[in-house]
Short mmCIF file of C-alpha atoms in Angstrom, two decimals:
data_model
loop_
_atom_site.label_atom_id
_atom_site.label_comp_id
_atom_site.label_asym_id
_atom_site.label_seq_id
_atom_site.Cartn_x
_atom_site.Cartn_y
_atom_site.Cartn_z
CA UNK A 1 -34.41 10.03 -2.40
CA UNK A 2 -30.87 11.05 -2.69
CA UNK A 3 -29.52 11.77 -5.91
CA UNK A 4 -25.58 11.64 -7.18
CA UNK A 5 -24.36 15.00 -8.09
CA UNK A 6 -23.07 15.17 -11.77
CA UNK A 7 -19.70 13.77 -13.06
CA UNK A 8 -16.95 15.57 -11.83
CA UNK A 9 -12.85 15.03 -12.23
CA UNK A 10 -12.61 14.51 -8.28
CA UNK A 11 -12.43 11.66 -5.96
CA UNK A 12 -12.20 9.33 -9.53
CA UNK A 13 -9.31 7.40 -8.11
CA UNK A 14 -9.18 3.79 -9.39
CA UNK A 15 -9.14 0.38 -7.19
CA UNK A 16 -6.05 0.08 -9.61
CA UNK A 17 -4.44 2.85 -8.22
CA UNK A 18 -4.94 1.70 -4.69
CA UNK A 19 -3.98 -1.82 -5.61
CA UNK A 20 -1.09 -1.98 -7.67
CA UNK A 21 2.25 -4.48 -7.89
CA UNK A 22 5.44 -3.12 -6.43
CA UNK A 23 8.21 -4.74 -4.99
CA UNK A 24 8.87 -4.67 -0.78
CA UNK A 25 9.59 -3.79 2.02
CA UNK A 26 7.49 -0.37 1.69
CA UNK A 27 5.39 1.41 -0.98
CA UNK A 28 6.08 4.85 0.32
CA UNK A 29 10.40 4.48 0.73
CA UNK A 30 10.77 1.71 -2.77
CA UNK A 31 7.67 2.16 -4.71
CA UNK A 32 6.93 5.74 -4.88
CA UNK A 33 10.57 6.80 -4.98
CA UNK A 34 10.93 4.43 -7.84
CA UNK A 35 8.56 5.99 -9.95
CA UNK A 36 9.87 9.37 -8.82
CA UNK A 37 12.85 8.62 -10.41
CA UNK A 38 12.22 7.59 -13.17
CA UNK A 39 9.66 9.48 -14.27
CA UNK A 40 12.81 12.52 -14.07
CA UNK A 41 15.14 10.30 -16.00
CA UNK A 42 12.32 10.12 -18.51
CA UNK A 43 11.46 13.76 -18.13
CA UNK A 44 15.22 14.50 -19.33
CA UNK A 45 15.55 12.64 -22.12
CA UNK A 46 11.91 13.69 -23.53
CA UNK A 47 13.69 17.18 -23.48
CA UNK A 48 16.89 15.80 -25.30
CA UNK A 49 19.38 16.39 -22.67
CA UNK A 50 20.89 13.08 -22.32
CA UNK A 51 23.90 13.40 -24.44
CA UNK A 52 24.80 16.00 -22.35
CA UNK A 53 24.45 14.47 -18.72
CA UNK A 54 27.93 14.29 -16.98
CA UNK A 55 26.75 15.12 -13.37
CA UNK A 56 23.76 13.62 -11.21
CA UNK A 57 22.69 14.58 -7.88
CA UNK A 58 19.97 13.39 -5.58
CA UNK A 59 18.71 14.62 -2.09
CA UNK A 60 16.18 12.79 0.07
CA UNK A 61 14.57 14.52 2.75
CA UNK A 62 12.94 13.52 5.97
CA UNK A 63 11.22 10.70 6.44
CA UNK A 64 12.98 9.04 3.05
CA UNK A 65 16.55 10.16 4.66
CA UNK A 66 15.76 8.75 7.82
CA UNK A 67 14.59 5.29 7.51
CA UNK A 68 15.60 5.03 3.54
CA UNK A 69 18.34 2.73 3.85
CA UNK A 70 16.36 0.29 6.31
CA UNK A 71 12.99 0.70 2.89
CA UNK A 72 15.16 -0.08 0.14
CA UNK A 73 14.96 3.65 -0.60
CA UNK A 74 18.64 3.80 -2.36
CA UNK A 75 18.14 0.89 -4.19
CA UNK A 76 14.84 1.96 -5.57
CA UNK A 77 16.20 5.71 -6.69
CA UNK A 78 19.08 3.84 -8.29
CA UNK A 79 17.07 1.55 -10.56
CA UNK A 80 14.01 4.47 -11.44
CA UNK A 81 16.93 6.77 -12.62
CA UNK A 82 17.75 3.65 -14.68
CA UNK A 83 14.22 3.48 -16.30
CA UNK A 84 13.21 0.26 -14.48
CA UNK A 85 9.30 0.44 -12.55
CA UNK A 86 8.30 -0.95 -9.52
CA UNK A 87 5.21 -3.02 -11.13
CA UNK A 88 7.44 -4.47 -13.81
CA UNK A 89 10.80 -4.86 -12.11
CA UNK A 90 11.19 -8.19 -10.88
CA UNK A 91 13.49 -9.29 -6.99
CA UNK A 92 16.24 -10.79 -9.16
CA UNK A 93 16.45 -8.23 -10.79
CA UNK A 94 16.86 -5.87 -8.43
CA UNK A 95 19.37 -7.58 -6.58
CA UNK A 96 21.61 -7.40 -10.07
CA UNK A 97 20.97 -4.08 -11.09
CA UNK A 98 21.73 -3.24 -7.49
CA UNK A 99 25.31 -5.36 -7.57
CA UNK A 100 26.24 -3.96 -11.05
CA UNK A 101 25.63 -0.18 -10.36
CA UNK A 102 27.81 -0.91 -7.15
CA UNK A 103 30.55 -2.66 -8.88
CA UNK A 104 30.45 0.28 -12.09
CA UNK A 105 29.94 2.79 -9.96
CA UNK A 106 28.15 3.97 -12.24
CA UNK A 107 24.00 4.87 -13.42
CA UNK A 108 22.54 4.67 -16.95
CA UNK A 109 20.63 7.70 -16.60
CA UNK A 110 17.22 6.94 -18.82
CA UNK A 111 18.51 3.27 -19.26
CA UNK A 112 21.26 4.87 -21.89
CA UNK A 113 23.56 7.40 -20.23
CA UNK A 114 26.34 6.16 -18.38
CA UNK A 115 27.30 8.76 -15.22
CA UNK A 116 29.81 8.25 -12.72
CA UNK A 117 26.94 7.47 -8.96
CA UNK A 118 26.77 5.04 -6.21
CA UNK A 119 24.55 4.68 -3.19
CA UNK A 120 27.01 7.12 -1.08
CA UNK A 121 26.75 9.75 -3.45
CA UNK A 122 23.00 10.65 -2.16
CA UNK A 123 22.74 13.23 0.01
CA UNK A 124 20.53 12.50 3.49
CA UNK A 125 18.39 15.28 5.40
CA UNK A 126 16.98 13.64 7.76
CA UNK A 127 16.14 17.05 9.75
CA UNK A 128 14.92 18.75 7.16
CA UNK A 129 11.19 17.87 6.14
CA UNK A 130 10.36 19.61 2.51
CA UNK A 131 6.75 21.54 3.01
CA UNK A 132 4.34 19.44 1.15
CA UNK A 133 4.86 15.67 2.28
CA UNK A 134 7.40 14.28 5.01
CA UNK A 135 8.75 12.11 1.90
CA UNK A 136 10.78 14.12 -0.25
CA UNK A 137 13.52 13.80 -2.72
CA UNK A 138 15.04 15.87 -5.41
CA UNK A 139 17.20 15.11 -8.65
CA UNK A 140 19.06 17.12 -10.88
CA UNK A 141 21.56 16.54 -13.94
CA UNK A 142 24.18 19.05 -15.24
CA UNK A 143 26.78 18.98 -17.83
CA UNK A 144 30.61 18.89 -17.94
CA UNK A 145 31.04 22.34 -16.89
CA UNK A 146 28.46 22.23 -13.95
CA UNK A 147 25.22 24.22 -15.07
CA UNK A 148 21.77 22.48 -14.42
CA UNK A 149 20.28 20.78 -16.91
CA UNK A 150 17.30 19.74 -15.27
CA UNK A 151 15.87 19.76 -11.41
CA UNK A 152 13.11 18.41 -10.00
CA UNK A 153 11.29 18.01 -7.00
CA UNK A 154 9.49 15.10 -5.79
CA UNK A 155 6.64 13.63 -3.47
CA UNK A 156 6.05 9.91 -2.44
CA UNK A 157 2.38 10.47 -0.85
CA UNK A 158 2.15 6.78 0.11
CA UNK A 159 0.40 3.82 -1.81
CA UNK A 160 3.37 4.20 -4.30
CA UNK A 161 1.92 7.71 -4.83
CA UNK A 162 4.04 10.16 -6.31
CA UNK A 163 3.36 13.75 -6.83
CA UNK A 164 6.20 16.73 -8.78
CA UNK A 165 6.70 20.09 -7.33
CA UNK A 166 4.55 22.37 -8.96
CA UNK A 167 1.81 19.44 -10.47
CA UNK A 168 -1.41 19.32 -9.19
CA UNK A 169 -2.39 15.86 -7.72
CA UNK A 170 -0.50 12.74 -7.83
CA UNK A 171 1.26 12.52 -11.07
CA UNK A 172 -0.01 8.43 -11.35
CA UNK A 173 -3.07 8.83 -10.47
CA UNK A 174 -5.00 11.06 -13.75
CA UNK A 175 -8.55 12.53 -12.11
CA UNK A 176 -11.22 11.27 -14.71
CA UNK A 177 -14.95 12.38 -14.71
CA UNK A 178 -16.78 9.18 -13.33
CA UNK A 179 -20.86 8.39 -13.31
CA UNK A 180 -20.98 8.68 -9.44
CA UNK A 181 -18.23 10.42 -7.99
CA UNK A 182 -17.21 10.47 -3.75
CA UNK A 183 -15.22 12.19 -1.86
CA UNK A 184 -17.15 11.20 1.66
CA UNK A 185 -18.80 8.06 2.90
CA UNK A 186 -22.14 10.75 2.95
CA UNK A 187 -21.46 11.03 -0.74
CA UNK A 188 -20.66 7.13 -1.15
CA UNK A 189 -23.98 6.22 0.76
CA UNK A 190 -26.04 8.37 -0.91
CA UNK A 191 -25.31 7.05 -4.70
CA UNK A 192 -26.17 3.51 -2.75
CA UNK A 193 -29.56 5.21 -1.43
CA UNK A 194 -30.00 5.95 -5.20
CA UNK A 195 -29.23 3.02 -7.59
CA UNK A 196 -29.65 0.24 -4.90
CA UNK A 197 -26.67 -0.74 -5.39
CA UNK A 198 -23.42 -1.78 -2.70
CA UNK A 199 -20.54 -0.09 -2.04
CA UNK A 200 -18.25 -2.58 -4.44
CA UNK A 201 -21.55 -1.26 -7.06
CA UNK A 202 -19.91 2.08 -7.16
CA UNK A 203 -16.76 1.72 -7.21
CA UNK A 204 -17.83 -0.91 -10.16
CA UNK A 205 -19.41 1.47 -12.40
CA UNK A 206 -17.08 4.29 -12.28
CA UNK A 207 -14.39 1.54 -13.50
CA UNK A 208 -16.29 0.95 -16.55
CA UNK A 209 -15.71 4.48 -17.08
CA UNK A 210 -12.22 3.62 -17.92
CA UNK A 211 -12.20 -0.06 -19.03
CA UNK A 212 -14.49 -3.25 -19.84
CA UNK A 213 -16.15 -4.81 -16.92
CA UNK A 214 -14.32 -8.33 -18.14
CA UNK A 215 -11.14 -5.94 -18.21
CA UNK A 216 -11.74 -4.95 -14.35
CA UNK A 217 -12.75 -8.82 -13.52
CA UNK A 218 -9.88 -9.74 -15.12
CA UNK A 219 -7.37 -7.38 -13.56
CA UNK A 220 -8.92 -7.30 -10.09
CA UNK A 221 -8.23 -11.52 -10.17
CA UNK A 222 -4.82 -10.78 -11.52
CA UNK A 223 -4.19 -8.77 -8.17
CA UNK A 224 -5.58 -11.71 -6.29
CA UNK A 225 -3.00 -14.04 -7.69
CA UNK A 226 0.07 -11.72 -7.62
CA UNK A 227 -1.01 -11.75 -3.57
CA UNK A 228 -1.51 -15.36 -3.65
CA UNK A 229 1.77 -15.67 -5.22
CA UNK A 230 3.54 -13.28 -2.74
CA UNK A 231 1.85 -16.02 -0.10
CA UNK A 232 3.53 -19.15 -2.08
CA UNK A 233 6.98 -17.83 -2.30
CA UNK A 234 6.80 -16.29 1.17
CA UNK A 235 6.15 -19.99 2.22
CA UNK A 236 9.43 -21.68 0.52
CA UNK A 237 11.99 -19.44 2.30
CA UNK A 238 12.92 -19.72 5.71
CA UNK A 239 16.10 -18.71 7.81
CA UNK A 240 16.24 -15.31 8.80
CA UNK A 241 14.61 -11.47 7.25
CA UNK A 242 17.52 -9.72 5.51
CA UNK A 243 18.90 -6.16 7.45
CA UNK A 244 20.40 -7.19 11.14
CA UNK A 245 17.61 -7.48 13.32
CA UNK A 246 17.80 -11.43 13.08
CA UNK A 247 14.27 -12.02 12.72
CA UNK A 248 13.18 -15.70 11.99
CA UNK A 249 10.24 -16.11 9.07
CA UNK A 250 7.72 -18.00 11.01
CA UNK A 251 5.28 -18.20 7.90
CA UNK A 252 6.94 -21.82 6.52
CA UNK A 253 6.73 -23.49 9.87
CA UNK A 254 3.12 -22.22 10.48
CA UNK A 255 2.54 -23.54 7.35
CA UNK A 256 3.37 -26.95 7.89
CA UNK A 257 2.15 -27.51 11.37
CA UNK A 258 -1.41 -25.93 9.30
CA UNK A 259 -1.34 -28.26 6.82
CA UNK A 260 -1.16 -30.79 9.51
CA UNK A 261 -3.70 -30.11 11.59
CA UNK A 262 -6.03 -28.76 8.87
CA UNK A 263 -5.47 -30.25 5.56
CA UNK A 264 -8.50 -28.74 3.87
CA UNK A 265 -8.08 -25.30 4.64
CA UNK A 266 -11.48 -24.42 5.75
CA UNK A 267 -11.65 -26.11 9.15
CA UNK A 268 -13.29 -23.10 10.96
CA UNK A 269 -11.59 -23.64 13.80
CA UNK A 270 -8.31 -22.28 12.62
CA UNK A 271 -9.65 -19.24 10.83
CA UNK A 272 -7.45 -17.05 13.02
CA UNK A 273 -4.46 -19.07 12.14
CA UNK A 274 -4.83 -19.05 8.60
CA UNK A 275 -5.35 -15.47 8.46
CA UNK A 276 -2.11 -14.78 10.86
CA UNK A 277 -0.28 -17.02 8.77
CA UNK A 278 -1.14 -15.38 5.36
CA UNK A 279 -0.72 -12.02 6.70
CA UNK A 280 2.70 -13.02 8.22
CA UNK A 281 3.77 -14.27 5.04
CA UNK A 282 2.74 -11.67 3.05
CA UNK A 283 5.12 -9.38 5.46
CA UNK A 284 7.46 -11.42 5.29
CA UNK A 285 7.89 -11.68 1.84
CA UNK A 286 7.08 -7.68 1.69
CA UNK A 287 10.31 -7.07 4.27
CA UNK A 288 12.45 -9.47 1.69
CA UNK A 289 12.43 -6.99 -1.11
CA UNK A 290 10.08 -9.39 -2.51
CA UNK A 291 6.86 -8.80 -4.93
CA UNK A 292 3.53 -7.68 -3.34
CA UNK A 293 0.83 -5.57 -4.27
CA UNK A 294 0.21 -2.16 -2.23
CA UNK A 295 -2.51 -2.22 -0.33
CA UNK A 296 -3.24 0.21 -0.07
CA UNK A 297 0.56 0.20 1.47
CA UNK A 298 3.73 -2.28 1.62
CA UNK A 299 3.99 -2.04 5.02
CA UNK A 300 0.03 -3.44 5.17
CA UNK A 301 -0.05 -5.35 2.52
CA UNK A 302 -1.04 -8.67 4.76
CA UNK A 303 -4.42 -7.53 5.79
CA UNK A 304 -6.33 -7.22 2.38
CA UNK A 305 -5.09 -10.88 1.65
CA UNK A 306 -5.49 -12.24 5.08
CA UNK A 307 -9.29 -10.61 5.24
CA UNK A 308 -9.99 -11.75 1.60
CA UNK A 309 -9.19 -15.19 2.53
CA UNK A 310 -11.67 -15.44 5.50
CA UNK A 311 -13.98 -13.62 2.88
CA UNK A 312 -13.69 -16.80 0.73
CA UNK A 313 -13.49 -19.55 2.99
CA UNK A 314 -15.25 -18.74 5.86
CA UNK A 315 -18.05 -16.00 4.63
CA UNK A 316 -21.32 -18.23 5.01
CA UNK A 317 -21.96 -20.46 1.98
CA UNK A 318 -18.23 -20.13 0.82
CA UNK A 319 -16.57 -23.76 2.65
CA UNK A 320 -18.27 -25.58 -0.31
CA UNK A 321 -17.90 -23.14 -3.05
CA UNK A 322 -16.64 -23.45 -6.16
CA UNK A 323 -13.90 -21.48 -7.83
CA UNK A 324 -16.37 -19.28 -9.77
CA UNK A 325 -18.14 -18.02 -6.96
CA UNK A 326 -15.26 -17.26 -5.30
CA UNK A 327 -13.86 -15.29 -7.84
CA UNK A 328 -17.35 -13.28 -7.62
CA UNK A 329 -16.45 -12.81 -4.16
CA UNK A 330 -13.07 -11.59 -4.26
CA UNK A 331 -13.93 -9.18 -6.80
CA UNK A 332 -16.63 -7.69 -4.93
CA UNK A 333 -14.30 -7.63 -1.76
CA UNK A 334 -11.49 -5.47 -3.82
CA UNK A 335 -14.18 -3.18 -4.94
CA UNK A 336 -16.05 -2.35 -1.65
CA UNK A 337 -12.24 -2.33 -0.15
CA UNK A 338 -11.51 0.37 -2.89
CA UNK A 339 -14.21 2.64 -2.55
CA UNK A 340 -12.96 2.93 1.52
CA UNK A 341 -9.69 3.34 0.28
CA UNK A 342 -10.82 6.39 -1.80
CA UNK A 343 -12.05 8.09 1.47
CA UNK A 344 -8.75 7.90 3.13
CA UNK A 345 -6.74 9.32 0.12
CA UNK A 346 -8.82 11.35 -0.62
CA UNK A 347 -9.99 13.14 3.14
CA UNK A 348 -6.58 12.25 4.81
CA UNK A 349 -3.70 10.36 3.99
CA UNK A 350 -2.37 6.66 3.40
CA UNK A 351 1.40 7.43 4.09
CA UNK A 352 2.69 6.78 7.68
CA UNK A 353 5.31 9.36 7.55
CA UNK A 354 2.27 11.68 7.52
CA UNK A 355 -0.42 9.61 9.62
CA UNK A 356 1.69 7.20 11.75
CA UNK A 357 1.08 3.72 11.42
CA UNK A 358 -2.76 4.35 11.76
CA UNK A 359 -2.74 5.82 7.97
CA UNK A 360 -1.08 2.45 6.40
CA UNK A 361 -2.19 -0.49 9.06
CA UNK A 362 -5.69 1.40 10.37
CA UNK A 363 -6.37 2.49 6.71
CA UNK A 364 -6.05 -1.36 5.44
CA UNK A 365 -8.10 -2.81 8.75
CA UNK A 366 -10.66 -0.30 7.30
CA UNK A 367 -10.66 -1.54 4.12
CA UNK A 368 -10.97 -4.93 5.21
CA UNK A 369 -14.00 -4.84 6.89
CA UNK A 370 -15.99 -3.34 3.98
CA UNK A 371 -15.01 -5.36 1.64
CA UNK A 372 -16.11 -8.65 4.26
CA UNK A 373 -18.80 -6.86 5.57
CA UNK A 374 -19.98 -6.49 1.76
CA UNK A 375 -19.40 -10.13 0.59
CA UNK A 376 -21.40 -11.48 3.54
CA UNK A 377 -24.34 -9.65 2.67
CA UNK A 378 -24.19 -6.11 4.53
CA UNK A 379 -26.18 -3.26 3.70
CA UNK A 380 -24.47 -0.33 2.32
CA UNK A 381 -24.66 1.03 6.33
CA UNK A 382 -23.35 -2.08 7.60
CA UNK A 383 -20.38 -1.51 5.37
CA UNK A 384 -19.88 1.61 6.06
CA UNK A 385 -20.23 0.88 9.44
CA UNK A 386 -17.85 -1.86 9.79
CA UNK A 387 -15.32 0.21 7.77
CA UNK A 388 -15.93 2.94 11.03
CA UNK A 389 -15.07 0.37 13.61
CA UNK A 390 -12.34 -1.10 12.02
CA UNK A 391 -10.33 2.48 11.97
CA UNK A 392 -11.72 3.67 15.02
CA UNK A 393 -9.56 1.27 17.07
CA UNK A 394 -6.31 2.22 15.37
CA UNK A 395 -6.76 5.91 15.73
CA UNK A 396 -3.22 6.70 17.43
CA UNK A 397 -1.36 4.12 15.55
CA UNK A 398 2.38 5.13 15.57
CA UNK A 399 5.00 4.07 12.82
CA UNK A 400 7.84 3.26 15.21
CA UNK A 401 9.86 0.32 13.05
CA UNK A 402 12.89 -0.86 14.86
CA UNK A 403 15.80 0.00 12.63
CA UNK A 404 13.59 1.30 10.02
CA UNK A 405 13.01 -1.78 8.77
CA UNK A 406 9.49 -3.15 8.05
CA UNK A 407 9.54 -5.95 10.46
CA UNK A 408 8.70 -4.93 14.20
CA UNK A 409 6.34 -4.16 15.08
CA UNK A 410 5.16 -3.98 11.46
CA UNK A 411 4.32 -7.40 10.63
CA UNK A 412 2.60 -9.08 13.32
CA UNK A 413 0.80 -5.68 13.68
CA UNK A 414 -0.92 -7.08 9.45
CA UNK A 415 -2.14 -9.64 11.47
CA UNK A 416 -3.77 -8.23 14.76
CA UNK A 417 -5.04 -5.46 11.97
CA UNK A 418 -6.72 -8.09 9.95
CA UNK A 419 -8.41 -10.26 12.72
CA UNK A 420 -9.86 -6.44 13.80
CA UNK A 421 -11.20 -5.65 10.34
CA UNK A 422 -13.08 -9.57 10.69
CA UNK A 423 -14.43 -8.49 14.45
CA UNK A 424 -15.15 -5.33 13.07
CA UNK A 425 -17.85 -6.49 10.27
CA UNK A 426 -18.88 -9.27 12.32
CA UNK A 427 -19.96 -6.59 14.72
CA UNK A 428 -21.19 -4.10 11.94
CA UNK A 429 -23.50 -6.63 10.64
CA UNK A 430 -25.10 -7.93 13.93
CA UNK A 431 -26.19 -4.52 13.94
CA UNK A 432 -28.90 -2.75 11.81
CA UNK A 433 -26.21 0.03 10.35
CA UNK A 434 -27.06 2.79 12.77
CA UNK A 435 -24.56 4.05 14.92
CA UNK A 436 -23.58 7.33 16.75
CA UNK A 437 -19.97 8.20 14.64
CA UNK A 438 -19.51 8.22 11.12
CA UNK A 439 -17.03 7.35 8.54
CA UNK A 440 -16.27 10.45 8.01
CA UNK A 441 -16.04 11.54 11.09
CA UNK A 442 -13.53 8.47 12.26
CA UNK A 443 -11.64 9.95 8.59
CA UNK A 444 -11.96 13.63 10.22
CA UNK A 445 -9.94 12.52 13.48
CA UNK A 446 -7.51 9.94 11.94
CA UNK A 447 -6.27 13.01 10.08
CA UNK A 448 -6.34 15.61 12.92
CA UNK A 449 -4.61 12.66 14.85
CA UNK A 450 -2.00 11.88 12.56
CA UNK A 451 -1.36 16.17 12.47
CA UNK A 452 -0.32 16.30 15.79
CA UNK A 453 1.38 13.08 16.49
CA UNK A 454 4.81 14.02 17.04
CA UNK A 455 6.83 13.60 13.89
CA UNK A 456 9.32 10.95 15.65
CA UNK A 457 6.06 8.71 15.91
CA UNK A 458 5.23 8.95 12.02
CA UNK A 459 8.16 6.44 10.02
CA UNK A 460 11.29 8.32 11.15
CA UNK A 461 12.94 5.34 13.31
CA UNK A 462 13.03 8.08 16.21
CA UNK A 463 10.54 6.96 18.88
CA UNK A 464 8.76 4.24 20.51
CA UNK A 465 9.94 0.76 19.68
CA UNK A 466 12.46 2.02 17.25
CA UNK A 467 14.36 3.51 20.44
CA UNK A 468 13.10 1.52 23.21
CA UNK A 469 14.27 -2.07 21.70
CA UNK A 470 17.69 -2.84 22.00
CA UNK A 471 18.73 -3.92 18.22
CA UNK A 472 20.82 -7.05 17.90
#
């Protein structure tokens, strides 16, 4: 029988890194630069330079210059520099720090040092991608007389991801030796093969290799609300999306004509209407500016909560079940979801500036349908098999928003992902897990894919919809 090779520091990222709480419209243009930001402004004053900050610069490159103003981009450098962090900062919040800097003109570098900024002082290469990661940005702070003081270099690798020029690895993601570490779905299957256990059973124990398992219950049900939340707030505003293309929410009026027609919830003959609506408001709320959780992206942050909601309504024996054994449910769902996630981070890439849309929307589908396939019963092959078909129809996925804003196609596109990941592990369990292409091989060609898609395809605003609709 297969046996686990012995712990290692790779492939150990946590569900918790692939799940965290951020604030809209995209995890890649607000949440990583955030954390870019201010993990410089906290870099400089650990060194003591404060006092002596007069001048600040900052440069975004590619992908970030391009579409950054539609992502919130600005607003999120403004408010890292400031100390503030994407999974504590709240929308209010934002909107003052945002109206306050504007009105000062002016940044308090590390929360403390006032220095003369706005939003027009950034400097935009769009043409000009930096050579690790389409997403780049740099800072730098001098003194009254104009030397540097400090300079650094930034990535935002998607998923809120960050990683500095000259680090190894993401700088928020620390590699810790785990029990039964992956870096394939070979790998993943074959710790299955030898502790009988699912894929949510790995991902499990190499958790506990950094907290309590009532810790990692605990937390995995606080991301489950903070979606559930980002559903319920999503559901009181209506009117239009902010940023000019005039698009109407739809999620409150879905909502009520739902409640109408289906009071309890669990009719299954609106399952696909439930799940569009959850996934639309989860969007919605996403291209607000409002609070979601990345997963593993902003700009799919509908399908996890769509798909976990069929998981717990409609999975067999879950129309009747209590609160308890749904909670079982959705943390097993988050955990086999997870260990897919791993795979794509690890053997590819979750960012669409780098994969197209097929790396943020096909990566989420993917996830999906493991972690359904999983709480219905699969076998580790059935998982890992629904988690293949799920991905291999979204190979080619371009990241074309109109605008470059996270609305079209990007949030009916949560939607038609997450009804795909539920096809997909219906499929992958009327089967008996055998089939002709891997995991890793779908992984293998996502990522060759997503290399040679043409770089006005992957989040730049520069092809396909974003040129071919004719803005309002």
């Amino acid at each position: 029988m297969p046996q686990p090779t012995a712990p290692t520091a790779k492939a150990t990222i946590s569900v918790f890194d692939l799940f965290t709480i951020g604030i809209g419209p995209s995890s890649s243009h607000t949440v990583g630069p955030m954390r870019a930001a201010a993990d410089f402004a906290g870099r400089v004053s650990d060194a003591g330079l404060l006092d002596r900050v007069e001048v600040l610069s900052v440069d975004l490159y590619g992908s970030l210059a391009s579409t950054g103003r539609g992502h919130g981009t600005f607003t999120a450098v403004l408010l890292g520099l400031e100390g503030a962090l994407p999974d504590r900062i709240l929308p209010a919040e934002v909107d003052a720090g945002v109206a306050r800097i504007q009105r000062q003109g002016t940044v308090l570098v590390g929360g403390t040092r006032t220095v003369p900024f706005s939003v027009d002082a950034i400097v935009l290469h769009p043409l000009t991608v930096l050579p690790r990661h389409p997403n780049g940005m740099r800072f730098a702070v001098a003194d009254a007389a104009g030397r540097v003081l400090a300079a650094e270099t930034y990535y935002s690798l998607g998923g809120g991801f960050i990683a500095r020029e000259g680090a190894d690895g993401a700088d928020n993601s620390v590699p810790r030796p785990v029990p039964l570490p992956f870096e394939t779905a070979a790998e993943l299957l074959a710790h299955c093969d030898a502790h009988g256990i699912g894929f949510g059973g790995v991902m499990l124990r190499n958790e506990l290799a950094r907290r309590s398992e009532a810790e990692v219950v605990s937390e995995l049900l606080h991301i489950r609300d903070v979606m559930n939340d980002c559903v319920t707030s999503s559901l009181t505003r209506d009117g239009f999306l902010p940023g000019g293309l005039q698009v109407r929410r739809r999620a409150p009026e879905w909502f009520h004509r739902l409640q109408s027609e289906d009071p309890s919830g669990s009719d299954p003959l609106f399952w696909q209407e439930w799940v569009n609506l959850i996934a639309l408001a989860v969007n919605e709320e996403n291209a607000s500016g409002g609070r979601v959780v990345t997963a593993p992206t902003n700009g799919a942050a509908g399908i996890i909560p769509a798909s976990l909601y069929y998981a717990t309504h409609y999975a067999p024996g879950m129309q009747d079940a209590d609160q308890a054994t749904r909670d079982a449910a959705t943390v097993t769902f988050l955990l086999a979801a997870g260990a897919v996630g791993v795979l794509y981070k690890e053997r590819a890439s979750i960012s669409g500036a780098e994969m197209g849309c097929q790396g943020e929307v096909g990566s989420a589908s993917s996830m999906a349908a493991a972690g359904l396939a999983e709480v219905m019963g699969g076998s580790p092959r059935q998982v890992e098999n629904a988690a293949e078909i799920a991905m291999e129809h979204n190979l080619g996925l371009t990241c074309d928003p109109v605008g470059g804003l996270v609305q079209i196609p990007c949030i009916e596109r949560n939607a038609i992902a997450a009804a795909q990941a539920i096809n997909a592990s219906r499929m992958a369990l009327w089967g008996d897990g055998n089939h002709r292409v891997s995991l890793d091989e779908v992984i293998a060609t996502m990522r060759q894919t997503g290399n040679d898609m043409s770089s006005k395809y992957k989040e730049t605003a520069m092809g396909g919809l974003a040129v071919n609709v004719v803005e309002c």
